Tab-separated table of C-alpha atoms in Angstrom:
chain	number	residue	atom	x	y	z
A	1	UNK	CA	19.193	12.962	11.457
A	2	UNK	CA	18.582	14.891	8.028
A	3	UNK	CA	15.123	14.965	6.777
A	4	UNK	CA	15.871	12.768	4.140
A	5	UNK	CA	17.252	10.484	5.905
A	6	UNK	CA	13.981	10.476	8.670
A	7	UNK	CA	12.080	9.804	5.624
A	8	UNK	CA	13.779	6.943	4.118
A	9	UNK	CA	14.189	5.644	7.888
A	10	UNK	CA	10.927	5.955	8.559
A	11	UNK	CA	9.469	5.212	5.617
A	12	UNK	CA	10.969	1.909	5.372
A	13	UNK	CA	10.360	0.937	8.768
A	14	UNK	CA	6.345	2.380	8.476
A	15	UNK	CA	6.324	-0.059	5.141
A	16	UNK	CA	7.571	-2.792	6.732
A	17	UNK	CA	4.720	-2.629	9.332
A	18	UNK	CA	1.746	-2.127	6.439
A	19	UNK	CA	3.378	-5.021	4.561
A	20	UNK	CA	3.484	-7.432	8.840
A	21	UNK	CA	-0.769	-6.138	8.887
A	22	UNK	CA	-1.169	-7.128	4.612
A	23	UNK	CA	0.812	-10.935	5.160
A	24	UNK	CA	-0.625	-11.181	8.811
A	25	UNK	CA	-4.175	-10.947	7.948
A	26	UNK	CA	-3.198	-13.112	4.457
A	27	UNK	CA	-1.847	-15.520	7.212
A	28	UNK	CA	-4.788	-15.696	9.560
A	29	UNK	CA	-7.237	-16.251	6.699
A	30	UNK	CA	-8.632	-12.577	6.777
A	31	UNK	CA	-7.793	-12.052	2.904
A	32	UNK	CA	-6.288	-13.220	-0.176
A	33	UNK	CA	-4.776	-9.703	-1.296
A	34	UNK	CA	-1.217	-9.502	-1.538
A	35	UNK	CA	-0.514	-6.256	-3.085
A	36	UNK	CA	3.365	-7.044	-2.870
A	37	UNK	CA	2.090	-10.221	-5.331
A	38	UNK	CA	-0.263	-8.109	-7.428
A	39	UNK	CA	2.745	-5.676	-8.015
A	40	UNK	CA	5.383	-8.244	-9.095
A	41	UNK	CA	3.193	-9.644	-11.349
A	42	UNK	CA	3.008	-6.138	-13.376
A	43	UNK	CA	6.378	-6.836	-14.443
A	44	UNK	CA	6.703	-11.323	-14.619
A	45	UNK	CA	4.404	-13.834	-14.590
A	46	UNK	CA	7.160	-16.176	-12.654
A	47	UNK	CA	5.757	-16.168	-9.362
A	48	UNK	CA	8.543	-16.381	-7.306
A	49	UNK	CA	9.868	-13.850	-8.856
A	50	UNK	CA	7.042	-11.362	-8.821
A	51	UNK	CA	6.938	-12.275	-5.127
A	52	UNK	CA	10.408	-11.484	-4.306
A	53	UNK	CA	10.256	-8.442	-7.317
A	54	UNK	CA	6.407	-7.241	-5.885
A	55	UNK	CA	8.249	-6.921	-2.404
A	56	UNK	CA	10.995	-4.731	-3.709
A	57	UNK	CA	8.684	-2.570	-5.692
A	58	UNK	CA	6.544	-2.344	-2.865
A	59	UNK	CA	9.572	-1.116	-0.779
A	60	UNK	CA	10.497	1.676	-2.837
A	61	UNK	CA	6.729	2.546	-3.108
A	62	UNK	CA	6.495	2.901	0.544
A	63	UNK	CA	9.721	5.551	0.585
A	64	UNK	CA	8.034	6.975	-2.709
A	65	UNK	CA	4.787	7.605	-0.454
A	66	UNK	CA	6.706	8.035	2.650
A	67	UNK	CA	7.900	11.584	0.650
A	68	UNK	CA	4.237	12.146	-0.454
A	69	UNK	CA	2.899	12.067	3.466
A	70	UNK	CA	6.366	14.203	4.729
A	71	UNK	CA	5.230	16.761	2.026
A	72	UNK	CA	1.905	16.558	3.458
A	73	UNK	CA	2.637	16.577	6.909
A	74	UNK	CA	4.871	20.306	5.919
A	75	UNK	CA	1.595	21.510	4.093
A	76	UNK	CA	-0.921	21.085	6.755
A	77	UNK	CA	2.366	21.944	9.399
A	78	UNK	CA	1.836	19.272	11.916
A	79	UNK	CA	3.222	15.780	11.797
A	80	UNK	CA	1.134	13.916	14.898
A	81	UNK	CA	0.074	9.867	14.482
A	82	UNK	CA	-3.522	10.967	14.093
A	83	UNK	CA	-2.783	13.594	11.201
A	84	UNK	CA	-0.665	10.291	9.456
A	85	UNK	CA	-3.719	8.122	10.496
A	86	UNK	CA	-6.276	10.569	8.812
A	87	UNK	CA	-3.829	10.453	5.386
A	88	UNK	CA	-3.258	6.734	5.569
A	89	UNK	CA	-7.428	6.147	6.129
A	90	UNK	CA	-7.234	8.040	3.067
A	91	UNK	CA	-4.984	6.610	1.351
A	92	UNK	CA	-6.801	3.323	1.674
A	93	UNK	CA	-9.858	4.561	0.696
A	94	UNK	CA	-8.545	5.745	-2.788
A	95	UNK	CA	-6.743	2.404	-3.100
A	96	UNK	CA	-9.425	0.428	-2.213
A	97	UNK	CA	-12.323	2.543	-3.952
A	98	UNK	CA	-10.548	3.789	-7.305
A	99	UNK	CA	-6.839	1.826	-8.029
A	100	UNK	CA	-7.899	-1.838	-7.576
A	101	UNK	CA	-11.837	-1.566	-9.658
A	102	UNK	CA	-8.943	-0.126	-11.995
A	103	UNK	CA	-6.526	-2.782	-11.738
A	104	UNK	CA	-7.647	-5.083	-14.345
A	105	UNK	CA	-7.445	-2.844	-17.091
A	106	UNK	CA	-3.942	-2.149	-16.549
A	107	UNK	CA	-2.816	-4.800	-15.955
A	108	UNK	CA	-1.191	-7.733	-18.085
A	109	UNK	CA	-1.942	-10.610	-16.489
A	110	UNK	CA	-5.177	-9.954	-14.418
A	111	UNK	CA	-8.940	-11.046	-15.688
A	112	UNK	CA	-11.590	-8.023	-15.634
A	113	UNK	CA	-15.037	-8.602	-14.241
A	114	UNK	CA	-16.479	-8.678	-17.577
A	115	UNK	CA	-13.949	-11.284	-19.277
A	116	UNK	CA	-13.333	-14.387	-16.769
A	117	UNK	CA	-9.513	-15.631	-17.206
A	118	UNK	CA	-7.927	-16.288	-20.178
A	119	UNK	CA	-4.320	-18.021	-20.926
A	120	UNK	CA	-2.505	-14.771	-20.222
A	121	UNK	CA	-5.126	-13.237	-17.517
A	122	UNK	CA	-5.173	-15.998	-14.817
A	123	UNK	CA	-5.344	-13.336	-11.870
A	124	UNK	CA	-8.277	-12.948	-10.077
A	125	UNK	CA	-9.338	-9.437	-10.157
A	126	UNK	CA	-9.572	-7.480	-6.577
A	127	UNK	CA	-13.067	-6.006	-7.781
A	128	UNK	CA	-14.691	-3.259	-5.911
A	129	UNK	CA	-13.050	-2.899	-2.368
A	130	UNK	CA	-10.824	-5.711	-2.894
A	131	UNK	CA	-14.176	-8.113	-1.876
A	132	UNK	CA	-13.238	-10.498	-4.734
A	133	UNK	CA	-10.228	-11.309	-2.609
A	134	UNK	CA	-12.475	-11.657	1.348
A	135	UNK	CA	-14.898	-9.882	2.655
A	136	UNK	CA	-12.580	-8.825	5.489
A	137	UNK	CA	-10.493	-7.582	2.692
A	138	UNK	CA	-11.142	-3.542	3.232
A	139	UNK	CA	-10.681	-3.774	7.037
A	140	UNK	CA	-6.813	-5.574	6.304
A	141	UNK	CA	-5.998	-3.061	4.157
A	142	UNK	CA	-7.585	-0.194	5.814
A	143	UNK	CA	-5.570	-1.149	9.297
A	144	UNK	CA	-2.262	-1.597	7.405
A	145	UNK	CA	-2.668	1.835	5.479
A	146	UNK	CA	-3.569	3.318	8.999
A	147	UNK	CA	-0.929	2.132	10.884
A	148	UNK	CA	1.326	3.142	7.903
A	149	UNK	CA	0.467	6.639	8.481
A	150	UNK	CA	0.361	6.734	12.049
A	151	UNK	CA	3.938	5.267	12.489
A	152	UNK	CA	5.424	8.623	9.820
A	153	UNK	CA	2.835	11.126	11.678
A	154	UNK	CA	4.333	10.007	15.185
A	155	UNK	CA	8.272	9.480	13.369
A	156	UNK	CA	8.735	12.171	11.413
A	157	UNK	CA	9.676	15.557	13.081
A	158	UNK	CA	9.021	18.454	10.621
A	159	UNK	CA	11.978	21.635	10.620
A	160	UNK	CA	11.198	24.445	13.010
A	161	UNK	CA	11.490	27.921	12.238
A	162	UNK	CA	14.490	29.282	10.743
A	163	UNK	CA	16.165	32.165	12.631
């Protein structure tokens, strides 16, 4: 198989997984985050539709990130579930820690913490470490980002020497 196409195999199958942990633990009560959700409604505030739209999105941002960790994986040379663990721990530490205290002020239909909900804003934002959303919130999210990057570290087999 090509290395593109390991990547877009891989990376599909590795995002499917993150998105089973997200809906599981959404499913057992763990959290309310739904990033697939949070990322439709960017674009619509039909919910159905940012459902269905937030999934697709969320897709192609998994193969989008999928090329980030195979470019990573060539850098540090070694492809290995742990390595992918280690980038997917951090991975959910920058989404946890910096994108989602940032989400409100990007986007169009989500409340901040200092102006509650308005006609427009009705989403609840995640706040720091998604806690607005559970308090088991950062150990969902951390698992799913994990396993994402231990399923491309253990997947993905980097090109050997040429010659």
């Amino acid at each position: 198989m090509s290395q593109l196409a390991d990547v877009l195999t891989w990376g599909f199958i590795a995002t499917l997984l993150l998105t089973l942990v997200l809906y599981g633990s959404q499913g057992l009560g763990l959290t309310r985050l739904s990033l697939p959700f949070l990322l439709g409604t960017l674009f619509t505030s039909n919910r159905s539709l940012a459902t269905f739209g937030g999934f697709v999105a969320y897709i192609v941002g998994g193969w989008f990130f999928a090329f980030i960790y195979y470019l990573l994986f060539l850098r540090v040379g070694v492809a290995t579930w742990w390595v992918g663990a280690l980038f997917g721990l951090m991975q959910a530490m920058l989404l946890l820690v910096v994108m989602l205290p940032v989400l409100p002020f990007i986007h169009p239909r989500m409340a901040s913490e200092y102006d509650g909900p308005s006609e427009v804003r009705r989403l609840e934002p995640p706040g720091f470490l998604g806690l607005n959303y559970g308090w088991r919130t950062p150990f969902s999210t951390t698992l799913g980002h994990v396993v994402y990057g231990a399923i491309l570290g253990l997947l993905y087999r980097l090109p050997g020497p040429v010659g």
